[in-house]
Amino acid sequence: PPGADAVVKVEDTQPAAAAAAAEGQAAAAQQQRRVAILKGVPAGKDIRQVGSDIQAGAVVLEAGERVGVAEVGILATVGAALLPVHRRPRLAVLSTGDEVVAPETQTLSPGQIRDCNRSMLLAAAAGAGAEVTDLGIARDVDGHLEGCLDKALAAGVDVLVTSGAVSMGDRDLLKPLLERKGQVHFGRVLMKPGKPLTFATLQVEGSSRKLLVFGLPGNPVSSFVCFNLVVVPALRKMSGWAQPQLRRVQVTTSSALKLDPERPEYHRVVLAYGRMPSSCGAAAGQLGWYACSTGNQISSRLLSARSANALLELPRAEGVVEAGSTVSALLIDDLGFMPQAEGDVPATDGFVA
C-alpha cells in the first residue's frame, strides 16, 4: 500500500486481538484485522524493485550460448517465445562387413559377430544432439557399399559415420571408394586406439554443401573413442557451440598404467572426486579428482568403455605411468553420473543442509 517501504514475511507475524470499534461508530462497524510483527525489518526488505531481475536493454543470451533449462526460463521471462537457433546436425550411421549381423540374431554362425557399433554410434550421436538415421549394414561388395553411400547423400544428412572397412585388408573397400567419389583428408592417425581413422568430404550434387564422412575403425572400442574425439566436436561446431572441443582436466592415477612406445594412447577411465584411495600412492587421503582404469584396454573389449567418463592422455613412451601421477584427461560424459566416492566429501564449514 502507499507509504509502505518493506515487507514482513507471514512467518514473522502472528494474529492479534481485534481492536474495539472507535468511539461514536456503530457497534456493527466492520472490525479491522490486526497482526503482531515479531521481527523488525529495514526499509526495502523483501521488495523487488522494477528492473532488479533484468534491466531494460540487458542482453540475456549471447549468440553461440547453449539454450539449457534455465535459459528457456529466462527467454520466457522476457517474452522471447521464438528465436533463431542452429539446426540440429543430421547424421547417418552405417556398419560394414559380411561378418556383421543384426543384434537380435539369436544364433551366430562361425565367423559372425553381432553389430554393436551401429547401436552404440546411433545412441552416441543422439546424445550429442544429432538427428540420426540408421543405414543398416553394408556388405563387402563395392557396388553395395557405393549404393549405401549414395543413399546417405540422397537422405540429405550432414554427416555419415561408418564403422569398419577402413583398414588395410583386401575387403576394406571404403577408403578407395571415398577417394573416387570425394576427397580423403586423412586415412591413418598416430593414436591408440583408432589408427585407421579416416575423414573425407563428398560434394552434394546440385548444392554447395559437402557431406562429412567419418570412417571409424571396426573394433568397437576404437569406434567409441574416435567418435568422442573427432565426431562429437564436429557435431558441436555444427550445432553452434562457440567452444566445441572436449574439456581437459588434470587427475591423479589410481594404478600404474603401461605406456605404448609406438603410439600415444587414450586410456578409458572412470573419474571420481573424493578422498583418494590408498592405491593413489602419496596422494592417498587427499581430496581431489582421481582416475580408475576400466581394465584391459584391447580395442575389441567394449567393457573397457562401460561407465567411462574420461580418456586419459598417455604419451608415447617406454615404461609406465606410476600410480599417484598427475595426468591430463578428456571428459566424454556428464560427471553428474560419476560414482559416489567412498567416504563423505565434507561440506563448507558452518554449512548445514
mmCIF file of C-alpha atoms in Angstrom:
data_model
loop_
_atom_site.group_PDB
_atom_site.id
_atom_site.type_symbol
_atom_site.label_atom_id
_atom_site.label_comp_id
_atom_site.label_asym_id
_atom_site.label_seq_id
_atom_site.Cartn_x
_atom_site.Cartn_y
_atom_site.Cartn_z
ATOM 1 C CA PRO A 1 0.000 0.000 0.000
ATOM 2 C CA PRO A 2 1.069 3.642 -0.337
ATOM 3 C CA GLY A 3 3.711 4.585 2.205
ATOM 4 C CA ALA A 4 4.947 1.031 2.828
ATOM 5 C CA ASP A 5 8.684 0.541 2.279
ATOM 6 C CA ALA A 6 9.275 -3.036 3.471
ATOM 7 C CA VAL A 7 7.655 -6.464 3.606
ATOM 8 C CA VAL A 8 7.459 -8.632 6.728
ATOM 9 C CA LYS A 9 7.129 -12.335 5.994
ATOM 10 C CA VAL A 10 3.980 -14.012 7.245
ATOM 11 C CA GLU A 11 6.005 -16.431 9.333
ATOM 12 C CA ASP A 12 7.408 -13.454 11.277
ATOM 13 C CA THR A 13 3.921 -12.358 12.400
ATOM 14 C CA GLN A 14 1.012 -13.691 14.428
ATOM 15 C CA PRO A 15 -2.663 -12.654 14.674
ATOM 16 C CA ALA A 16 -3.513 -10.026 17.350
ATOM 17 C CA ALA A 17 -6.848 -9.420 19.145
ATOM 18 C CA ALA A 18 -9.226 -7.291 17.148
ATOM 19 C CA ALA A 19 -9.443 -3.674 18.280
ATOM 20 C CA ALA A 20 -12.708 -2.337 19.600
ATOM 21 C CA ALA A 21 -14.791 -0.126 17.346
ATOM 22 C CA ALA A 22 -13.843 3.532 17.596
ATOM 23 C CA GLU A 23 -15.979 5.702 19.869
ATOM 24 C CA GLY A 24 -19.042 7.112 18.108
ATOM 25 C CA GLN A 25 -19.140 4.341 15.496
ATOM 26 C CA ALA A 26 -21.995 1.873 15.312
ATOM 27 C CA ALA A 27 -21.491 -1.393 17.161
ATOM 28 C CA ALA A 28 -21.835 -3.227 13.863
ATOM 29 C CA ALA A 29 -18.895 -1.380 12.336
ATOM 30 C CA GLN A 30 -16.525 -3.646 10.483
ATOM 31 C CA GLN A 31 -13.562 -4.517 12.661
ATOM 32 C CA GLN A 32 -10.067 -4.449 11.198
ATOM 33 C CA ARG A 33 -7.719 -7.460 11.192
ATOM 34 C CA ARG A 34 -4.507 -6.852 13.046
ATOM 35 C CA VAL A 35 -1.231 -8.784 13.356
ATOM 36 C CA ALA A 36 1.677 -8.595 15.719
ATOM 37 C CA ILE A 37 5.061 -8.151 13.997
ATOM 38 C CA LEU A 38 7.626 -10.316 15.733
ATOM 39 C CA LYS A 39 10.753 -9.203 13.896
ATOM 40 C CA GLY A 40 11.772 -5.763 12.756
ATOM 41 C CA VAL A 41 12.949 -5.279 9.186
ATOM 42 C CA PRO A 42 14.898 -2.497 7.476
ATOM 43 C CA ALA A 43 13.445 -0.370 4.709
ATOM 44 C CA GLY A 44 13.481 -2.177 1.377
ATOM 45 C CA LYS A 45 13.407 -5.664 2.894
ATOM 46 C CA ASP A 46 11.874 -8.283 0.556
ATOM 47 C CA ILE A 47 10.832 -5.699 -2.014
ATOM 48 C CA ARG A 48 11.803 -6.494 -5.592
ATOM 49 C CA GLN A 49 12.427 -3.250 -7.421
ATOM 50 C CA VAL A 50 11.448 -2.966 -11.055
ATOM 51 C CA GLY A 51 14.481 -3.949 -13.125
ATOM 52 C CA SER A 52 16.263 -5.771 -10.296
ATOM 53 C CA ASP A 53 15.988 -9.106 -12.179
ATOM 54 C CA ILE A 54 16.698 -7.914 -15.710
ATOM 55 C CA GLN A 55 17.405 -4.300 -16.578
ATOM 56 C CA ALA A 56 15.878 -2.734 -19.665
ATOM 57 C CA GLY A 57 18.132 -3.256 -22.653
ATOM 58 C CA ALA A 58 20.207 -6.003 -20.987
ATOM 59 C CA VAL A 59 21.402 -8.924 -23.136
ATOM 60 C CA VAL A 60 20.029 -12.104 -21.574
ATOM 61 C CA LEU A 61 21.580 -14.582 -24.019
ATOM 62 C CA GLU A 62 24.512 -14.122 -26.375
ATOM 63 C CA ALA A 63 24.671 -15.696 -29.811
ATOM 64 C CA GLY A 64 26.501 -19.022 -29.518
ATOM 65 C CA GLU A 65 25.320 -19.770 -25.986
ATOM 66 C CA ARG A 66 23.598 -23.073 -25.354
ATOM 67 C CA VAL A 67 19.880 -22.888 -24.586
ATOM 68 C CA GLY A 68 19.589 -25.014 -21.443
ATOM 69 C CA VAL A 69 16.883 -25.362 -18.817
ATOM 70 C CA ALA A 70 17.493 -22.027 -17.053
ATOM 71 C CA GLU A 71 17.914 -20.237 -20.389
ATOM 72 C CA VAL A 72 14.473 -21.435 -21.509
ATOM 73 C CA GLY A 73 13.011 -19.853 -18.378
ATOM 74 C CA ILE A 74 14.895 -16.583 -18.952
ATOM 75 C CA LEU A 75 13.677 -16.409 -22.553
ATOM 76 C CA ALA A 76 10.109 -16.979 -21.381
ATOM 77 C CA THR A 77 10.552 -14.202 -18.789
ATOM 78 C CA VAL A 78 11.368 -11.627 -21.477
ATOM 79 C CA GLY A 79 8.693 -12.909 -23.849
ATOM 80 C CA ALA A 80 11.073 -14.456 -26.375
ATOM 81 C CA ALA A 81 8.775 -17.310 -27.380
ATOM 82 C CA LEU A 82 10.563 -17.814 -30.718
ATOM 83 C CA LEU A 83 14.207 -17.256 -31.557
ATOM 84 C CA PRO A 84 16.645 -18.374 -34.264
ATOM 85 C CA VAL A 85 18.812 -21.344 -33.297
ATOM 86 C CA HIS A 86 21.251 -23.601 -35.088
ATOM 87 C CA ARG A 87 19.657 -26.598 -36.741
ATOM 88 C CA ARG A 88 20.482 -29.954 -35.204
ATOM 89 C CA PRO A 89 23.004 -31.787 -37.406
ATOM 90 C CA ARG A 90 21.611 -34.718 -39.375
ATOM 91 C CA LEU A 91 23.788 -37.806 -39.066
ATOM 92 C CA ALA A 92 23.584 -41.285 -40.564
ATOM 93 C CA VAL A 93 25.302 -44.412 -39.257
ATOM 94 C CA LEU A 94 26.414 -47.301 -41.466
ATOM 95 C CA SER A 95 28.073 -50.535 -40.386
ATOM 96 C CA THR A 96 30.120 -52.588 -42.842
ATOM 97 C CA GLY A 97 31.208 -56.197 -43.194
ATOM 98 C CA ASP A 98 29.867 -59.592 -44.265
ATOM 99 C CA GLU A 99 30.629 -60.917 -40.787
ATOM 100 C CA VAL A 100 28.339 -58.356 -39.106
ATOM 101 C CA VAL A 101 24.757 -59.406 -38.321
ATOM 102 C CA ALA A 102 21.832 -57.720 -36.610
ATOM 103 C CA PRO A 103 21.949 -57.538 -32.782
ATOM 104 C CA GLU A 104 18.728 -59.543 -32.486
ATOM 105 C CA THR A 105 20.341 -62.553 -34.178
ATOM 106 C CA GLN A 106 19.976 -65.354 -31.639
ATOM 107 C CA THR A 107 22.396 -67.957 -33.015
ATOM 108 C CA LEU A 108 25.686 -66.908 -34.571
ATOM 109 C CA SER A 109 27.271 -68.921 -37.358
ATOM 110 C CA PRO A 110 31.052 -69.345 -37.402
ATOM 111 C CA GLY A 111 32.739 -66.065 -38.284
ATOM 112 C CA GLN A 112 29.729 -63.876 -37.422
ATOM 113 C CA ILE A 113 29.544 -61.086 -34.832
ATOM 114 C CA ARG A 114 26.584 -59.021 -33.687
ATOM 115 C CA ASP A 115 26.596 -55.395 -34.786
ATOM 116 C CA CYS A 116 27.234 -53.463 -31.575
ATOM 117 C CA ASN A 117 28.840 -50.468 -33.297
ATOM 118 C CA ARG A 118 25.728 -49.218 -35.082
ATOM 119 C CA SER A 119 23.551 -49.250 -31.957
ATOM 120 C CA MET A 120 26.307 -47.597 -29.937
ATOM 121 C CA LEU A 121 27.019 -44.884 -32.508
ATOM 122 C CA LEU A 122 23.326 -44.097 -33.059
ATOM 123 C CA ALA A 123 22.928 -43.631 -29.301
ATOM 124 C CA ALA A 124 26.097 -41.559 -29.077
ATOM 125 C CA ALA A 125 25.041 -39.299 -31.951
ATOM 126 C CA ALA A 126 21.576 -38.763 -30.480
ATOM 127 C CA GLY A 127 23.194 -37.982 -27.130
ATOM 128 C CA ALA A 128 25.386 -35.403 -28.858
ATOM 129 C CA GLY A 129 22.294 -33.645 -30.205
ATOM 130 C CA ALA A 130 22.110 -35.005 -33.755
ATOM 131 C CA GLU A 131 19.072 -36.220 -35.668
ATOM 132 C CA VAL A 132 20.022 -39.789 -36.560
ATOM 133 C CA THR A 133 19.332 -42.090 -39.498
ATOM 134 C CA ASP A 134 20.098 -45.804 -39.473
ATOM 135 C CA LEU A 135 21.507 -47.013 -42.811
ATOM 136 C CA GLY A 136 21.917 -50.619 -41.711
ATOM 137 C CA ILE A 137 24.818 -52.857 -42.716
ATOM 138 C CA ALA A 138 26.784 -52.595 -45.962
ATOM 139 C CA ARG A 139 28.205 -55.813 -47.336
ATOM 140 C CA ASP A 140 31.800 -56.228 -48.525
ATOM 141 C CA VAL A 141 30.818 -55.669 -52.134
ATOM 142 C CA ASP A 142 31.890 -52.461 -53.833
ATOM 143 C CA GLY A 143 28.524 -51.885 -55.512
ATOM 144 C CA HIS A 144 26.534 -52.403 -52.319
ATOM 145 C CA LEU A 145 28.780 -50.099 -50.308
ATOM 146 C CA GLU A 146 28.556 -47.417 -53.006
ATOM 147 C CA GLY A 147 24.780 -47.742 -53.002
ATOM 148 C CA CYS A 148 24.727 -47.129 -49.253
ATOM 149 C CA LEU A 149 26.914 -44.075 -49.732
ATOM 150 C CA ASP A 150 24.538 -42.743 -52.403
ATOM 151 C CA LYS A 151 21.653 -43.394 -50.026
ATOM 152 C CA ALA A 152 23.313 -41.189 -47.415
ATOM 153 C CA LEU A 153 23.753 -38.417 -49.975
ATOM 154 C CA ALA A 154 20.124 -38.725 -51.061
ATOM 155 C CA ALA A 155 18.908 -38.614 -47.444
ATOM 156 C CA GLY A 156 20.285 -35.086 -47.075
ATOM 157 C CA VAL A 157 22.340 -35.842 -43.972
ATOM 158 C CA ASP A 158 25.216 -33.603 -42.960
ATOM 159 C CA VAL A 159 27.434 -36.341 -41.532
ATOM 160 C CA LEU A 160 27.949 -40.012 -42.349
ATOM 161 C CA VAL A 161 29.619 -42.170 -39.703
ATOM 162 C CA THR A 162 30.749 -45.621 -40.787
ATOM 163 C CA SER A 163 32.457 -48.389 -38.847
ATOM 164 C CA GLY A 164 34.858 -50.832 -40.450
ATOM 165 C CA ALA A 165 36.266 -51.176 -43.998
ATOM 166 C CA VAL A 166 38.982 -48.538 -43.488
ATOM 167 C CA SER A 167 41.983 -50.685 -42.569
ATOM 168 C CA MET A 168 44.463 -52.465 -44.858
ATOM 169 C CA GLY A 169 42.575 -55.650 -45.737
ATOM 170 C CA ASP A 170 41.604 -56.628 -49.273
ATOM 171 C CA ARG A 171 37.917 -56.268 -48.295
ATOM 172 C CA ASP A 172 38.318 -52.846 -46.679
ATOM 173 C CA LEU A 173 36.641 -51.064 -49.569
ATOM 174 C CA LEU A 174 35.508 -47.782 -48.068
ATOM 175 C CA LYS A 175 38.686 -45.733 -48.365
ATOM 176 C CA PRO A 176 39.182 -46.402 -52.121
ATOM 177 C CA LEU A 177 35.500 -45.612 -52.680
ATOM 178 C CA LEU A 178 35.801 -42.304 -50.860
ATOM 179 C CA GLU A 179 38.892 -41.433 -52.895
ATOM 180 C CA ARG A 180 36.899 -41.990 -56.110
ATOM 181 C CA LYS A 181 33.811 -40.070 -55.062
ATOM 182 C CA GLY A 182 35.281 -37.275 -52.966
ATOM 183 C CA GLN A 183 38.366 -36.124 -51.117
ATOM 184 C CA VAL A 184 40.046 -38.113 -48.340
ATOM 185 C CA HIS A 185 41.722 -35.664 -45.952
ATOM 186 C CA PHE A 186 43.414 -38.295 -43.815
ATOM 187 C CA GLY A 187 43.300 -42.070 -43.522
ATOM 188 C CA ARG A 188 45.712 -43.026 -40.742
ATOM 189 C CA VAL A 189 46.311 -41.354 -37.386
ATOM 190 C CA LEU A 190 49.110 -41.856 -34.875
ATOM 191 C CA MET A 191 46.890 -42.784 -31.910
ATOM 192 C CA LYS A 192 45.756 -45.779 -29.893
ATOM 193 C CA PRO A 193 43.097 -46.951 -30.364
ATOM 194 C CA GLY A 194 41.914 -45.722 -33.762
ATOM 195 C CA LYS A 195 44.900 -45.861 -36.106
ATOM 196 C CA PRO A 196 42.792 -46.408 -39.315
ATOM 197 C CA LEU A 197 40.534 -43.386 -38.601
ATOM 198 C CA THR A 198 39.539 -41.773 -41.904
ATOM 199 C CA PHE A 199 37.944 -38.423 -42.729
ATOM 200 C CA ALA A 200 36.610 -37.449 -46.162
ATOM 201 C CA THR A 201 34.238 -34.959 -47.753
ATOM 202 C CA LEU A 202 31.856 -35.582 -50.655
ATOM 203 C CA GLN A 203 30.276 -32.859 -52.738
ATOM 204 C CA VAL A 204 26.478 -32.996 -52.639
ATOM 205 C CA GLU A 205 25.204 -32.865 -56.215
ATOM 206 C CA GLY A 206 23.317 -29.681 -57.060
ATOM 207 C CA SER A 207 24.426 -27.972 -53.852
ATOM 208 C CA SER A 208 27.381 -26.123 -52.399
ATOM 209 C CA ARG A 209 27.099 -28.348 -49.349
ATOM 210 C CA LYS A 210 29.555 -31.151 -48.584
ATOM 211 C CA LEU A 211 28.865 -34.398 -46.777
ATOM 212 C CA LEU A 212 31.314 -35.089 -43.950
ATOM 213 C CA VAL A 213 32.305 -38.750 -43.756
ATOM 214 C CA PHE A 214 33.989 -40.153 -40.658
ATOM 215 C CA GLY A 215 35.257 -43.669 -41.318
ATOM 216 C CA LEU A 216 35.740 -45.199 -37.872
ATOM 217 C CA PRO A 217 37.619 -48.452 -37.267
ATOM 218 C CA GLY A 218 35.602 -51.646 -36.905
ATOM 219 C CA ASN A 219 36.814 -52.552 -33.433
ATOM 220 C CA PRO A 220 34.087 -51.275 -31.099
ATOM 221 C CA VAL A 221 36.385 -49.521 -28.610
ATOM 222 C CA SER A 222 38.174 -47.781 -31.465
ATOM 223 C CA SER A 223 34.811 -46.601 -32.814
ATOM 224 C CA PHE A 224 33.789 -45.410 -29.358
ATOM 225 C CA VAL A 225 36.993 -43.455 -28.763
ATOM 226 C CA CYS A 226 37.187 -41.967 -32.264
ATOM 227 C CA PHE A 227 33.555 -40.872 -32.156
ATOM 228 C CA ASN A 228 34.216 -38.930 -28.963
ATOM 229 C CA LEU A 229 37.486 -37.442 -30.175
ATOM 230 C CA VAL A 230 36.513 -36.289 -33.662
ATOM 231 C CA VAL A 231 32.769 -36.619 -34.307
ATOM 232 C CA VAL A 232 31.491 -35.028 -31.087
ATOM 233 C CA PRO A 233 33.493 -31.787 -31.552
ATOM 234 C CA ALA A 234 32.342 -31.622 -35.191
ATOM 235 C CA LEU A 235 28.692 -32.008 -34.177
ATOM 236 C CA ARG A 236 29.120 -29.349 -31.510
ATOM 237 C CA LYS A 237 30.630 -26.953 -34.053
ATOM 238 C CA MET A 238 27.767 -27.588 -36.466
ATOM 239 C CA SER A 239 25.315 -27.003 -33.611
ATOM 240 C CA GLY A 240 26.770 -23.559 -32.941
ATOM 241 C CA TRP A 241 28.979 -24.220 -29.925
ATOM 242 C CA ALA A 242 31.497 -21.394 -29.530
ATOM 243 C CA GLN A 243 33.979 -23.815 -27.885
ATOM 244 C CA PRO A 244 33.279 -27.282 -29.305
ATOM 245 C CA GLN A 245 36.407 -29.079 -28.080
ATOM 246 C CA LEU A 246 36.346 -31.733 -25.355
ATOM 247 C CA ARG A 247 37.140 -30.350 -21.911
ATOM 248 C CA ARG A 248 40.531 -31.269 -20.439
ATOM 249 C CA VAL A 249 41.181 -31.724 -16.703
ATOM 250 C CA GLN A 250 44.080 -32.909 -14.560
ATOM 251 C CA VAL A 251 43.586 -36.046 -12.453
ATOM 252 C CA THR A 252 45.550 -38.474 -10.302
ATOM 253 C CA THR A 253 46.029 -42.076 -11.408
ATOM 254 C CA SER A 254 44.955 -44.813 -9.016
ATOM 255 C CA SER A 255 47.021 -47.588 -10.638
ATOM 256 C CA ALA A 256 50.160 -47.997 -12.706
ATOM 257 C CA LEU A 257 49.467 -47.686 -16.452
ATOM 258 C CA LYS A 258 51.694 -49.277 -19.089
ATOM 259 C CA LEU A 259 52.751 -46.944 -21.884
ATOM 260 C CA ASP A 260 52.961 -47.762 -25.602
ATOM 261 C CA PRO A 261 56.338 -46.913 -27.175
ATOM 262 C CA GLU A 262 54.807 -46.580 -30.656
ATOM 263 C CA ARG A 263 51.615 -44.555 -30.220
ATOM 264 C CA PRO A 264 50.061 -42.084 -27.758
ATOM 265 C CA GLU A 265 47.078 -43.705 -26.068
ATOM 266 C CA TYR A 266 43.602 -42.689 -24.931
ATOM 267 C CA HIS A 267 43.028 -44.858 -21.871
ATOM 268 C CA ARG A 268 39.405 -45.287 -20.723
ATOM 269 C CA VAL A 269 38.815 -44.412 -17.083
ATOM 270 C CA VAL A 270 36.120 -43.574 -14.586
ATOM 271 C CA LEU A 271 36.747 -40.253 -12.822
ATOM 272 C CA ALA A 272 35.598 -39.661 -9.283
ATOM 273 C CA TYR A 273 36.027 -36.910 -6.728
ATOM 274 C CA GLY A 274 36.718 -37.525 -3.054
ATOM 275 C CA ARG A 275 39.427 -38.733 -0.738
ATOM 276 C CA MET A 276 41.853 -40.602 -2.919
ATOM 277 C CA PRO A 277 42.222 -44.338 -2.204
ATOM 278 C CA SER A 278 45.418 -45.897 -0.913
ATOM 279 C CA SER A 279 46.255 -47.020 -4.466
ATOM 280 C CA CYS A 280 46.944 -43.350 -5.347
ATOM 281 C CA GLY A 281 50.251 -43.558 -3.506
ATOM 282 C CA ALA A 282 51.463 -40.358 -1.855
ATOM 283 C CA ALA A 283 48.195 -38.594 -2.765
ATOM 284 C CA ALA A 284 46.094 -41.108 -0.770
ATOM 285 C CA GLY A 285 43.655 -39.433 1.592
ATOM 286 C CA GLN A 286 43.777 -36.084 -0.163
ATOM 287 C CA LEU A 287 40.617 -34.601 -1.646
ATOM 288 C CA GLY A 288 40.713 -34.413 -5.416
ATOM 289 C CA TRP A 289 39.908 -35.950 -8.777
ATOM 290 C CA TYR A 290 41.276 -39.426 -9.392
ATOM 291 C CA ALA A 291 41.020 -41.880 -12.291
ATOM 292 C CA CYS A 292 40.198 -45.582 -12.084
ATOM 293 C CA SER A 293 41.141 -47.639 -15.144
ATOM 294 C CA THR A 294 38.385 -49.695 -16.769
ATOM 295 C CA GLY A 295 40.769 -52.630 -17.101
ATOM 296 C CA ASN A 296 42.078 -54.414 -20.178
ATOM 297 C CA GLN A 297 42.268 -51.797 -22.963
ATOM 298 C CA ILE A 298 42.319 -54.006 -26.075
ATOM 299 C CA SER A 299 40.259 -52.382 -28.812
ATOM 300 C CA SER A 300 37.811 -55.276 -29.169
ATOM 301 C CA ARG A 301 36.816 -55.218 -25.476
ATOM 302 C CA LEU A 302 33.851 -52.865 -25.244
ATOM 303 C CA LEU A 303 33.623 -53.495 -21.498
ATOM 304 C CA SER A 304 36.560 -51.079 -21.217
ATOM 305 C CA ALA A 305 34.147 -48.294 -22.253
ATOM 306 C CA ARG A 306 31.442 -49.198 -19.722
ATOM 307 C CA SER A 307 30.854 -46.259 -17.345
ATOM 308 C CA ALA A 308 33.941 -44.494 -18.740
ATOM 309 C CA ASN A 309 33.570 -40.740 -18.411
ATOM 310 C CA ALA A 310 37.060 -39.694 -19.496
ATOM 311 C CA LEU A 311 40.036 -40.592 -21.670
ATOM 312 C CA LEU A 312 43.470 -40.323 -20.101
ATOM 313 C CA GLU A 313 46.067 -38.857 -22.465
ATOM 314 C CA LEU A 314 49.112 -41.118 -22.152
ATOM 315 C CA PRO A 315 52.277 -40.213 -24.069
ATOM 316 C CA ARG A 316 54.137 -42.430 -26.498
ATOM 317 C CA ALA A 317 56.956 -43.747 -24.351
ATOM 318 C CA GLU A 318 58.585 -46.766 -22.751
ATOM 319 C CA GLY A 319 57.723 -47.840 -19.225
ATOM 320 C CA VAL A 320 54.701 -46.994 -17.077
ATOM 321 C CA VAL A 321 52.874 -44.076 -15.535
ATOM 322 C CA GLU A 322 53.092 -44.769 -11.821
ATOM 323 C CA ALA A 323 50.076 -44.735 -9.520
ATOM 324 C CA GLY A 324 49.642 -41.318 -7.940
ATOM 325 C CA SER A 325 50.849 -39.492 -11.064
ATOM 326 C CA THR A 326 49.082 -36.403 -12.406
ATOM 327 C CA VAL A 327 47.898 -36.805 -15.996
ATOM 328 C CA SER A 328 45.502 -34.996 -18.323
ATOM 329 C CA ALA A 329 42.075 -36.403 -19.159
ATOM 330 C CA LEU A 330 39.412 -35.512 -21.739
ATOM 331 C CA LEU A 331 35.843 -35.572 -20.454
ATOM 332 C CA ILE A 332 33.476 -37.686 -22.547
ATOM 333 C CA ASP A 333 30.429 -37.921 -20.257
ATOM 334 C CA ASP A 334 28.437 -35.932 -17.725
ATOM 335 C CA LEU A 335 30.302 -36.009 -14.409
ATOM 336 C CA GLY A 336 26.956 -35.904 -12.630
ATOM 337 C CA PHE A 337 26.799 -39.653 -13.289
ATOM 338 C CA MET A 338 30.199 -40.415 -11.754
ATOM 339 C CA PRO A 339 30.354 -42.912 -8.887
ATOM 340 C CA GLN A 340 29.843 -41.679 -5.357
ATOM 341 C CA ALA A 341 33.237 -41.543 -3.690
ATOM 342 C CA GLU A 342 33.914 -43.736 -0.683
ATOM 343 C CA GLY A 343 33.507 -41.617 2.450
ATOM 344 C CA ASP A 344 31.856 -38.231 2.605
ATOM 345 C CA VAL A 345 33.141 -35.160 0.815
ATOM 346 C CA PRO A 346 32.972 -32.546 3.596
ATOM 347 C CA ALA A 347 30.709 -29.549 3.185
ATOM 348 C CA THR A 348 31.873 -25.975 3.793
ATOM 349 C CA ASP A 349 32.477 -25.254 7.476
ATOM 350 C CA GLY A 350 29.289 -23.969 9.012
ATOM 351 C CA PHE A 351 27.046 -25.117 6.166
ATOM 352 C CA VAL A 352 24.012 -27.094 7.303
ATOM 353 C CA ALA A 353 21.749 -28.607 4.662
#
